[in-house]
């Protein structure tokens, strides 16, 4: 397939919305990561997404909408907690899950009776959805199990020749995917993101956090979100996380660095801003400020992609898993396959 590319200044909306209405696939920027969009009301078009990504088809998709009215036809009803959250956080990086209406095809939800919906904040995404006139089913626009794409180049690398078009909207602001909150029973965070537990609690009161957010799924565990079952965000390199105080963690990293290097492995350190002095003289990149984890979220996937194929091993520190640190540690732990020392 010959993939079309559009830059943000061109008049791409008519062509791209035609592609969507005709059942094709368009990758587009959002404020979180790039999405791979298809007409979310067309089961065949949605099947194309699974094929292009190599995504297991029991992993459901998020429907992206451009106005609140679109939501009313996708859910059976709209609970009051959802209305409050929508007023507070939409458009933005929050996905809400509730009981689906008959209008939503099973291909989107992997035959679950619930559907995930989000209104992205990115202007290009909103324009594309509005002009197409349908909700866009869109997972992250990467080959399944690889780090999510946060730039046009990442999407091009994974999807060139597999999809109809890619819109270049530059670098994504958040760099990690939306917070996923289920409202089916007690509000539960299935995937943490830039909208933090305390931000949600300030609007609707207590929210639970699914145990799989920071630990591997136990074999006997009920799978709240099928996406939690799968290997995720994995670069080619082995990723190892060192825990403890910054001093302890950086000492562990230096020891591992020596061990791995002497066994012939090529290693790089992803350092926090404050730990940088500990690693003087070693191959090292700064991932962000651990006091402001949102800066680390913004760089994680792109650094994993950039260095994951050049090195055998990436060594990095754990940070506190509160607020935006929860989203960061969730992605880092999965990228490492929960390899934490
Ligand atoms: O920021 C984002 O959310 C990005 C951009 C493109 O909007 N999208 C994204 O989609 O990350 P995806 O497909 O990569 O991740 C969706 C997650 C998966 O873990 C999936 O299992 C979960 O949401 N999910 C979707 N529908 C669900 C449902 N009905 N019940 C439980 N989990 C669901
Ligand atoms: Mg994904």
mmCIF file of C-alpha atoms and ligand atoms in Angstrom:
data_model
loop_
_atom_site.group_PDB
_atom_site.id
_atom_site.type_symbol
_atom_site.label_atom_id
_atom_site.label_comp_id
_atom_site.label_asym_id
_atom_site.label_seq_id
_atom_site.Cartn_x
_atom_site.Cartn_y
_atom_site.Cartn_z
ATOM 1 C CA UNK A 1 0.000 0.000 0.000
ATOM 2 C CA UNK A 2 1.222 3.493 -0.845
ATOM 3 C CA UNK A 3 0.973 5.621 2.320
ATOM 4 C CA UNK A 4 0.197 9.349 1.867
ATOM 5 C CA UNK A 5 1.923 11.861 4.163
ATOM 6 C CA UNK A 6 0.499 15.247 5.093
ATOM 7 C CA UNK A 7 2.102 18.059 6.998
ATOM 8 C CA UNK A 8 0.045 20.092 9.421
ATOM 9 C CA UNK A 9 -0.024 23.164 7.172
ATOM 10 C CA UNK A 10 -1.480 21.378 4.142
ATOM 11 C CA UNK A 11 -5.189 20.990 3.412
ATOM 12 C CA UNK A 12 -5.308 17.353 4.490
ATOM 13 C CA UNK A 13 -8.713 17.260 6.149
ATOM 14 C CA UNK A 14 -10.890 16.603 3.039
ATOM 15 C CA UNK A 15 -8.697 13.727 1.773
ATOM 16 C CA UNK A 16 -8.199 12.182 5.212
ATOM 17 C CA UNK A 17 -11.852 12.345 6.186
ATOM 18 C CA UNK A 18 -12.762 10.771 2.804
ATOM 19 C CA UNK A 19 -10.318 7.941 3.546
ATOM 20 C CA UNK A 20 -11.964 7.388 6.941
ATOM 21 C CA UNK A 21 -15.502 7.383 5.512
ATOM 22 C CA UNK A 22 -14.380 4.920 2.809
ATOM 23 C CA UNK A 23 -13.163 2.487 5.489
ATOM 24 C CA UNK A 24 -9.434 3.332 5.361
ATOM 25 C CA UNK A 25 -6.818 4.008 8.031
ATOM 26 C CA UNK A 26 -5.322 7.411 8.939
ATOM 27 C CA UNK A 27 -2.686 8.003 11.639
ATOM 28 C CA UNK A 28 -3.138 11.357 13.365
ATOM 29 C CA UNK A 29 -1.541 13.277 16.244
ATOM 30 C CA UNK A 30 -3.194 13.662 19.637
ATOM 31 C CA UNK A 31 -1.898 15.399 22.774
ATOM 32 C CA UNK A 32 -0.902 11.978 24.205
ATOM 33 C CA UNK A 33 0.508 9.787 21.413
ATOM 34 C CA UNK A 34 -0.304 9.311 17.707
ATOM 35 C CA UNK A 35 -3.482 7.335 17.048
ATOM 36 C CA UNK A 36 -4.280 4.961 14.176
ATOM 37 C CA UNK A 37 -7.834 5.886 13.241
ATOM 38 C CA UNK A 38 -10.652 4.139 11.396
ATOM 39 C CA UNK A 39 -14.424 4.682 11.249
ATOM 40 C CA UNK A 40 -15.463 3.390 14.668
ATOM 41 C CA UNK A 41 -18.940 2.448 13.445
ATOM 42 C CA UNK A 42 -17.610 0.232 10.622
ATOM 43 C CA UNK A 43 -16.524 -3.211 11.848
ATOM 44 C CA UNK A 44 -14.549 -3.973 8.666
ATOM 45 C CA UNK A 45 -12.611 -0.726 8.866
ATOM 46 C CA UNK A 46 -11.843 -1.466 12.528
ATOM 47 C CA UNK A 47 -10.550 -4.932 11.603
ATOM 48 C CA UNK A 48 -8.007 -3.163 9.393
ATOM 49 C CA UNK A 49 -6.505 -1.520 12.500
ATOM 50 C CA UNK A 50 -5.867 -4.889 14.151
ATOM 51 C CA UNK A 51 -4.243 -6.169 10.964
ATOM 52 C CA UNK A 52 -1.996 -3.118 10.446
ATOM 53 C CA UNK A 53 -0.773 -3.198 14.072
ATOM 54 C CA UNK A 54 -0.603 -6.954 14.522
ATOM 55 C CA UNK A 55 -2.811 -6.371 17.574
ATOM 56 C CA UNK A 56 -4.479 -9.349 19.293
ATOM 57 C CA UNK A 57 -8.178 -8.913 18.494
ATOM 58 C CA UNK A 58 -9.334 -9.489 22.070
ATOM 59 C CA UNK A 59 -7.819 -6.083 23.003
ATOM 60 C CA UNK A 60 -10.562 -3.429 22.668
ATOM 61 C CA UNK A 61 -10.150 0.064 21.181
ATOM 62 C CA UNK A 62 -10.966 3.600 22.321
ATOM 63 C CA UNK A 63 -13.548 5.618 20.334
ATOM 64 C CA UNK A 64 -12.436 9.236 19.825
ATOM 65 C CA UNK A 65 -15.133 11.895 19.597
ATOM 66 C CA UNK A 66 -15.167 15.632 18.896
ATOM 67 C CA UNK A 67 -18.255 16.740 20.824
ATOM 68 C CA UNK A 68 -20.282 15.571 23.811
ATOM 69 C CA UNK A 69 -23.337 14.710 21.684
ATOM 70 C CA UNK A 70 -21.388 11.913 19.959
ATOM 71 C CA UNK A 71 -21.087 10.189 23.351
ATOM 72 C CA UNK A 72 -24.830 9.870 23.912
ATOM 73 C CA UNK A 73 -25.210 7.452 20.977
ATOM 74 C CA UNK A 74 -22.240 5.283 22.058
ATOM 75 C CA UNK A 75 -23.172 4.555 25.688
ATOM 76 C CA UNK A 76 -26.363 2.990 27.007
ATOM 77 C CA UNK A 77 -26.690 6.026 29.326
ATOM 78 C CA UNK A 78 -24.322 8.626 30.761
ATOM 79 C CA UNK A 79 -23.716 8.349 34.525
ATOM 80 C CA UNK A 80 -23.491 11.580 36.511
ATOM 81 C CA UNK A 81 -19.849 10.943 37.463
ATOM 82 C CA UNK A 82 -19.037 10.916 33.746
ATOM 83 C CA UNK A 83 -20.726 14.284 33.203
ATOM 84 C CA UNK A 84 -18.648 15.821 35.993
ATOM 85 C CA UNK A 85 -15.406 14.352 34.637
ATOM 86 C CA UNK A 86 -16.227 15.459 31.107
ATOM 87 C CA UNK A 87 -16.792 19.031 32.276
ATOM 88 C CA UNK A 88 -13.503 18.974 34.152
ATOM 89 C CA UNK A 89 -11.181 17.148 31.752
ATOM 90 C CA UNK A 90 -12.512 16.959 28.169
ATOM 91 C CA UNK A 91 -11.110 17.617 25.693
ATOM 92 C CA UNK A 92 -8.014 16.015 27.220
ATOM 93 C CA UNK A 93 -6.093 12.849 28.129
ATOM 94 C CA UNK A 94 -8.895 10.997 29.937
ATOM 95 C CA UNK A 95 -10.663 7.908 28.552
ATOM 96 C CA UNK A 96 -13.934 6.809 30.171
ATOM 97 C CA UNK A 97 -15.380 3.306 30.017
ATOM 98 C CA UNK A 98 -19.077 2.563 30.401
ATOM 99 C CA UNK A 99 -21.794 0.226 29.051
ATOM 100 C CA UNK A 100 -21.974 0.379 25.269
ATOM 101 C CA UNK A 101 -25.019 1.020 23.081
ATOM 102 C CA UNK A 102 -26.094 -1.326 20.276
ATOM 103 C CA UNK A 103 -24.577 1.113 17.773
ATOM 104 C CA UNK A 104 -20.981 0.189 18.707
ATOM 105 C CA UNK A 105 -19.659 -2.747 16.669
ATOM 106 C CA UNK A 106 -18.182 -5.752 18.494
ATOM 107 C CA UNK A 107 -14.929 -5.304 16.561
ATOM 108 C CA UNK A 108 -14.283 -2.115 18.602
ATOM 109 C CA UNK A 109 -14.956 -3.616 22.017
ATOM 110 C CA UNK A 110 -13.633 -7.135 21.424
ATOM 111 C CA UNK A 111 -17.201 -8.234 22.204
ATOM 112 C CA UNK A 112 -17.171 -6.692 25.719
ATOM 113 C CA UNK A 113 -20.407 -4.968 26.745
ATOM 114 C CA UNK A 114 -18.516 -1.771 27.587
ATOM 115 C CA UNK A 115 -16.816 0.810 25.385
ATOM 116 C CA UNK A 116 -13.971 3.273 26.007
ATOM 117 C CA UNK A 117 -14.472 6.859 24.785
ATOM 118 C CA UNK A 118 -12.255 9.919 24.820
ATOM 119 C CA UNK A 119 -12.292 13.460 23.411
ATOM 120 C CA UNK A 120 -8.701 14.373 22.498
ATOM 121 C CA UNK A 121 -7.439 17.932 22.895
ATOM 122 C CA UNK A 122 -5.327 18.113 19.731
ATOM 123 C CA UNK A 123 -6.750 20.438 17.095
ATOM 124 C CA UNK A 124 -5.915 18.104 14.182
ATOM 125 C CA UNK A 125 -7.598 15.151 15.864
ATOM 126 C CA UNK A 126 -10.728 17.186 16.606
ATOM 127 C CA UNK A 127 -10.918 18.540 13.042
ATOM 128 C CA UNK A 128 -10.497 15.093 11.503
ATOM 129 C CA UNK A 129 -13.226 13.550 13.681
ATOM 130 C CA UNK A 130 -15.620 16.452 13.012
ATOM 131 C CA UNK A 131 -15.105 16.364 9.264
ATOM 132 C CA UNK A 132 -15.348 12.552 9.056
ATOM 133 C CA UNK A 133 -18.586 12.844 11.056
ATOM 134 C CA UNK A 134 -18.028 9.537 12.873
ATOM 135 C CA UNK A 135 -16.221 8.488 16.049
ATOM 136 C CA UNK A 136 -12.686 7.284 15.281
ATOM 137 C CA UNK A 137 -11.618 3.967 16.735
ATOM 138 C CA UNK A 138 -7.927 4.551 17.419
ATOM 139 C CA UNK A 139 -5.236 2.679 19.315
ATOM 140 C CA UNK A 140 -1.698 4.042 19.483
ATOM 141 C CA UNK A 141 -0.211 3.998 15.958
ATOM 142 C CA UNK A 142 2.628 1.548 16.675
ATOM 143 C CA UNK A 143 3.241 -2.077 15.814
ATOM 144 C CA UNK A 144 1.711 -4.012 18.715
ATOM 145 C CA UNK A 145 3.994 -4.384 21.787
ATOM 146 C CA UNK A 146 6.410 -1.605 20.636
ATOM 147 C CA UNK A 147 6.732 1.795 22.378
ATOM 148 C CA UNK A 148 3.847 4.125 21.452
ATOM 149 C CA UNK A 149 4.681 6.748 18.785
ATOM 150 C CA UNK A 150 5.122 10.327 19.948
ATOM 151 C CA UNK A 151 6.338 11.786 16.626
ATOM 152 C CA UNK A 152 5.572 11.515 12.904
ATOM 153 C CA UNK A 153 8.890 9.694 12.393
ATOM 154 C CA UNK A 154 7.885 6.986 14.890
ATOM 155 C CA UNK A 155 4.605 6.387 13.048
ATOM 156 C CA UNK A 156 6.372 6.356 9.687
ATOM 157 C CA UNK A 157 8.859 3.787 11.006
ATOM 158 C CA UNK A 158 6.138 1.376 12.142
ATOM 159 C CA UNK A 159 3.281 2.032 9.713
ATOM 160 C CA UNK A 160 4.698 3.110 6.334
ATOM 161 C CA UNK A 161 3.121 0.947 3.629
ATOM 162 C CA UNK A 162 0.556 -0.534 6.047
ATOM 163 C CA UNK A 163 -1.974 2.317 6.224
ATOM 164 C CA UNK A 164 -3.531 4.925 3.908
ATOM 165 C CA UNK A 165 -2.231 8.169 5.398
ATOM 166 C CA UNK A 166 -0.193 9.788 8.175
ATOM 167 C CA UNK A 167 -0.708 13.379 9.357
ATOM 168 C CA UNK A 168 2.429 15.020 10.767
ATOM 169 C CA UNK A 169 1.540 17.091 13.828
ATOM 170 C CA UNK A 170 5.041 17.239 15.338
ATOM 171 C CA UNK A 171 5.869 15.945 18.799
ATOM 172 C CA UNK A 172 3.044 14.894 21.181
ATOM 173 C CA UNK A 173 2.856 17.013 24.341
ATOM 174 C CA UNK A 174 2.118 14.327 26.991
ATOM 175 C CA UNK A 175 4.141 11.468 25.498
ATOM 176 C CA UNK A 176 2.158 8.774 27.358
ATOM 177 C CA UNK A 177 -1.345 7.566 26.575
ATOM 178 C CA UNK A 178 -4.517 8.814 28.260
ATOM 179 C CA UNK A 179 -5.658 7.839 31.733
ATOM 180 C CA UNK A 180 -8.228 5.031 31.353
ATOM 181 C CA UNK A 181 -11.001 5.105 33.986
ATOM 182 C CA UNK A 182 -13.787 2.535 34.181
ATOM 183 C CA UNK A 183 -17.124 3.851 35.485
ATOM 184 C CA UNK A 184 -18.896 0.498 35.229
ATOM 185 C CA UNK A 185 -18.692 -0.198 38.987
ATOM 186 C CA UNK A 186 -16.581 1.730 41.532
ATOM 187 C CA UNK A 187 -14.525 4.186 39.443
ATOM 188 C CA UNK A 188 -11.251 2.348 38.737
ATOM 189 C CA UNK A 189 -8.103 3.492 36.955
ATOM 190 C CA UNK A 190 -7.119 0.763 34.514
ATOM 191 C CA UNK A 191 -4.219 2.747 33.032
ATOM 192 C CA UNK A 192 -2.680 5.855 34.655
ATOM 193 C CA UNK A 193 -1.897 8.969 32.595
ATOM 194 C CA UNK A 194 -1.579 12.734 32.782
ATOM 195 C CA UNK A 195 -4.951 13.026 34.572
ATOM 196 C CA UNK A 196 -3.819 11.762 37.982
ATOM 197 C CA UNK A 197 -5.756 9.879 40.699
ATOM 198 C CA UNK A 198 -5.933 13.036 42.854
ATOM 199 C CA UNK A 199 -7.228 15.127 39.944
ATOM 200 C CA UNK A 200 -10.020 12.571 39.410
ATOM 201 C CA UNK A 201 -10.754 12.357 43.143
ATOM 202 C CA UNK A 202 -11.119 16.119 43.388
ATOM 203 C CA UNK A 203 -14.098 15.799 41.010
ATOM 204 C CA UNK A 204 -15.831 12.482 41.870
ATOM 205 C CA UNK A 205 -14.351 11.341 45.197
ATOM 206 C CA UNK A 206 -12.570 8.050 45.812
ATOM 207 C CA UNK A 207 -11.202 6.144 42.790
ATOM 208 C CA UNK A 208 -9.566 2.718 42.883
ATOM 209 C CA UNK A 209 -6.371 1.835 41.041
ATOM 210 C CA UNK A 210 -6.318 -1.590 39.351
ATOM 211 C CA UNK A 211 -3.603 -3.743 40.921
ATOM 212 C CA UNK A 212 -2.143 -4.550 37.496
ATOM 213 C CA UNK A 213 -1.100 -0.887 37.094
ATOM 214 C CA UNK A 214 2.181 -1.468 38.937
ATOM 215 C CA UNK A 215 2.516 -5.238 38.991
ATOM 216 C CA UNK A 216 2.335 -8.077 36.488
ATOM 217 C CA UNK A 217 -1.073 -9.754 36.185
ATOM 218 C CA UNK A 218 -1.415 -12.802 38.448
ATOM 219 C CA UNK A 219 -2.567 -15.910 36.564
ATOM 220 C CA UNK A 220 -5.760 -16.117 38.623
ATOM 221 C CA UNK A 221 -6.589 -12.422 38.271
ATOM 222 C CA UNK A 222 -9.719 -11.173 36.501
ATOM 223 C CA UNK A 223 -8.590 -9.062 33.557
ATOM 224 C CA UNK A 224 -10.241 -5.640 33.893
ATOM 225 C CA UNK A 225 -8.511 -4.298 30.823
ATOM 226 C CA UNK A 226 -7.363 -6.779 28.190
ATOM 227 C CA UNK A 227 -4.446 -4.473 27.299
ATOM 228 C CA UNK A 228 -2.865 -5.305 30.675
ATOM 229 C CA UNK A 229 -2.293 -8.893 29.573
ATOM 230 C CA UNK A 230 0.108 -8.076 26.802
ATOM 231 C CA UNK A 231 3.770 -7.220 26.582
ATOM 232 C CA UNK A 232 4.022 -3.499 26.033
ATOM 233 C CA UNK A 233 6.312 -0.668 25.049
ATOM 234 C CA UNK A 234 9.249 -3.050 24.641
ATOM 235 C CA UNK A 235 12.340 -1.792 22.812
ATOM 236 C CA UNK A 236 14.893 -4.306 21.452
ATOM 237 C CA UNK A 237 17.252 -3.611 24.355
ATOM 238 C CA UNK A 238 16.844 -5.156 27.791
ATOM 239 C CA UNK A 239 15.568 -2.509 30.252
ATOM 240 C CA UNK A 240 16.566 -2.773 33.938
ATOM 241 C CA UNK A 241 15.154 -0.516 36.660
ATOM 242 C CA UNK A 242 17.079 0.213 39.861
ATOM 243 C CA UNK A 243 15.015 1.024 42.962
ATOM 244 C CA UNK A 244 15.899 2.751 46.254
ATOM 245 C CA UNK A 245 17.078 6.253 47.118
ATOM 246 C CA UNK A 246 18.760 8.114 44.230
ATOM 247 C CA UNK A 247 22.159 7.280 45.786
ATOM 248 C CA UNK A 248 21.343 3.569 46.168
ATOM 249 C CA UNK A 249 19.793 3.335 42.722
ATOM 250 C CA UNK A 250 22.676 5.047 40.984
ATOM 251 C CA UNK A 251 25.156 2.797 42.807
ATOM 252 C CA UNK A 252 23.239 -0.274 41.608
ATOM 253 C CA UNK A 253 23.248 1.138 38.086
ATOM 254 C CA UNK A 254 27.018 1.649 38.120
ATOM 255 C CA UNK A 255 27.547 -1.932 39.372
ATOM 256 C CA UNK A 256 25.227 -3.332 36.670
ATOM 257 C CA UNK A 257 26.910 -1.158 34.079
ATOM 258 C CA UNK A 258 30.322 -2.655 34.957
ATOM 259 C CA UNK A 259 28.967 -6.225 35.008
ATOM 260 C CA UNK A 260 27.163 -5.929 31.697
ATOM 261 C CA UNK A 261 29.959 -4.054 29.967
ATOM 262 C CA UNK A 262 32.555 -6.614 31.019
ATOM 263 C CA UNK A 263 30.354 -9.383 29.594
ATOM 264 C CA UNK A 264 30.502 -7.572 26.247
ATOM 265 C CA UNK A 265 27.120 -5.826 26.367
ATOM 266 C CA UNK A 266 26.633 -2.262 25.204
ATOM 267 C CA UNK A 267 24.782 -0.251 27.891
ATOM 268 C CA UNK A 268 23.296 3.215 28.195
ATOM 269 C CA UNK A 269 21.938 4.980 31.290
ATOM 270 C CA UNK A 270 18.698 6.986 31.244
ATOM 271 C CA UNK A 271 19.363 9.438 34.081
ATOM 272 C CA UNK A 272 17.108 11.803 35.966
ATOM 273 C CA UNK A 273 18.269 15.410 35.964
ATOM 274 C CA UNK A 274 19.420 15.264 39.590
ATOM 275 C CA UNK A 275 21.358 11.977 39.227
ATOM 276 C CA UNK A 276 23.353 13.151 36.236
ATOM 277 C CA UNK A 277 26.511 13.972 38.280
ATOM 278 C CA UNK A 278 26.667 10.346 39.587
ATOM 279 C CA UNK A 279 27.190 9.011 36.078
ATOM 280 C CA UNK A 280 29.967 11.295 34.944
ATOM 281 C CA UNK A 281 32.047 9.678 32.233
ATOM 282 C CA UNK A 282 29.464 6.977 31.436
ATOM 283 C CA UNK A 283 27.184 6.858 28.341
ATOM 284 C CA UNK A 284 24.093 8.598 29.576
ATOM 285 C CA UNK A 285 21.030 10.616 28.446
ATOM 286 C CA UNK A 286 18.760 12.759 30.608
ATOM 287 C CA UNK A 287 15.173 11.548 30.661
ATOM 288 C CA UNK A 288 13.711 14.408 32.723
ATOM 289 C CA UNK A 289 13.232 15.835 36.194
ATOM 290 C CA UNK A 290 12.023 13.271 38.748
ATOM 291 C CA UNK A 291 10.437 16.103 40.765
ATOM 292 C CA UNK A 292 8.308 16.827 37.688
ATOM 293 C CA UNK A 293 7.570 13.350 36.255
ATOM 294 C CA UNK A 294 5.539 14.778 33.389
ATOM 295 C CA UNK A 295 8.888 15.767 31.826
ATOM 296 C CA UNK A 296 9.982 12.125 32.062
ATOM 297 C CA UNK A 297 6.707 10.870 30.539
ATOM 298 C CA UNK A 298 7.221 13.221 27.594
ATOM 299 C CA UNK A 299 10.590 11.630 26.714
ATOM 300 C CA UNK A 300 10.264 7.963 27.711
ATOM 301 C CA UNK A 301 8.879 6.401 24.529
ATOM 302 C CA UNK A 302 11.027 8.428 22.161
ATOM 303 C CA UNK A 303 14.219 7.601 24.112
ATOM 304 C CA UNK A 304 13.253 3.902 24.220
ATOM 305 C CA UNK A 305 12.830 3.977 20.454
ATOM 306 C CA UNK A 306 15.984 5.982 19.798
ATOM 307 C CA UNK A 307 18.348 3.942 21.970
ATOM 308 C CA UNK A 308 16.520 0.617 22.152
ATOM 309 C CA UNK A 309 17.962 -0.594 18.867
ATOM 310 C CA UNK A 310 21.487 0.782 19.389
ATOM 311 C CA UNK A 311 22.189 -0.710 22.826
ATOM 312 C CA UNK A 312 21.846 -4.156 24.417
ATOM 313 C CA UNK A 313 20.829 -2.764 27.766
ATOM 314 C CA UNK A 314 19.168 0.374 29.181
ATOM 315 C CA UNK A 315 19.714 1.068 32.904
ATOM 316 C CA UNK A 316 17.484 3.541 34.712
ATOM 317 C CA UNK A 317 16.167 4.603 38.128
ATOM 318 C CA UNK A 318 12.705 4.024 39.539
ATOM 319 C CA UNK A 319 10.920 7.199 40.660
ATOM 320 C CA UNK A 320 8.086 7.733 43.161
ATOM 321 C CA UNK A 321 4.886 6.286 41.739
ATOM 322 C CA UNK A 322 2.521 9.034 42.828
ATOM 323 C CA UNK A 323 0.781 11.655 40.673
ATOM 324 C CA UNK A 324 2.266 11.659 37.149
ATOM 325 C CA UNK A 325 4.988 9.361 38.499
ATOM 326 C CA UNK A 326 2.347 6.595 38.467
ATOM 327 C CA UNK A 327 1.933 6.848 34.674
ATOM 328 C CA UNK A 328 5.701 6.954 34.219
ATOM 329 C CA UNK A 329 6.394 3.881 36.382
ATOM 330 C CA UNK A 330 3.487 1.959 34.796
ATOM 331 C CA UNK A 331 5.056 2.383 31.323
ATOM 332 C CA UNK A 332 8.651 1.864 32.485
ATOM 333 C CA UNK A 333 7.818 -1.343 34.393
ATOM 334 C CA UNK A 334 6.052 -2.774 31.344
ATOM 335 C CA UNK A 335 8.882 -1.737 29.020
ATOM 336 C CA UNK A 336 11.274 -3.645 31.304
ATOM 337 C CA UNK A 337 9.021 -6.685 31.649
ATOM 338 C CA UNK A 338 9.006 -5.840 35.404
ATOM 339 C CA UNK A 339 12.776 -6.235 35.673
ATOM 340 C CA UNK A 340 13.442 -4.213 38.829
ATOM 341 C CA UNK A 341 16.448 -4.623 41.142
HETATM 342 O O1 LIG B 1 -3.987 8.342 24.659
HETATM 343 C C1 LIG B 1 -4.574 7.353 24.227
HETATM 344 O O2 LIG B 1 -5.448 6.774 24.880
HETATM 345 C C2 LIG B 1 -4.168 6.834 22.836
HETATM 346 C C3 LIG B 1 -4.520 7.930 21.813
HETATM 347 C C4 LIG B 1 -4.311 7.455 20.399
HETATM 348 O O3 LIG B 1 -5.826 8.369 22.029
HETATM 349 N N1 LIG B 1 -4.824 5.590 22.551
HETATM 350 C C5 LIG B 1 -4.460 4.421 23.136
HETATM 351 O O4 LIG B 1 -5.156 3.312 22.699
HETATM 352 O O5 LIG B 1 -3.576 4.340 23.952
HETATM 353 P P1 LIG B 1 -4.665 1.817 22.961
HETATM 354 O O6 LIG B 1 -5.579 0.977 22.155
HETATM 355 O O7 LIG B 1 -3.225 1.716 22.660
HETATM 356 O O8 LIG B 1 -4.972 1.576 24.466
HETATM 357 C C6 LIG B 1 -6.311 1.421 24.932
HETATM 358 C C7 LIG B 1 -6.337 0.717 26.272
HETATM 359 C C8 LIG B 1 -5.948 -0.741 26.139
HETATM 360 O O9 LIG B 1 -5.158 -1.090 27.258
HETATM 361 C C9 LIG B 1 -7.296 -1.466 26.180
HETATM 362 O O10 LIG B 1 -7.200 -2.775 26.676
HETATM 363 C C10 LIG B 1 -8.109 -0.560 27.090
HETATM 364 O O11 LIG B 1 -7.676 0.756 26.793
HETATM 365 N N2 LIG B 1 -9.564 -0.658 26.794
HETATM 366 C C11 LIG B 1 -10.217 -0.221 25.699
HETATM 367 N N3 LIG B 1 -11.535 -0.496 25.781
HETATM 368 C C12 LIG B 1 -11.737 -1.108 26.956
HETATM 369 C C13 LIG B 1 -12.872 -1.660 27.624
HETATM 370 N N4 LIG B 1 -14.088 -1.610 27.085
HETATM 371 N N5 LIG B 1 -12.694 -2.220 28.843
HETATM 372 C C14 LIG B 1 -11.448 -2.267 29.409
HETATM 373 N N6 LIG B 1 -10.332 -1.772 28.821
HETATM 374 C C15 LIG B 1 -10.459 -1.216 27.622
HETATM 375 MG MG1 LIG B 2 -1.194 1.077 22.672
#
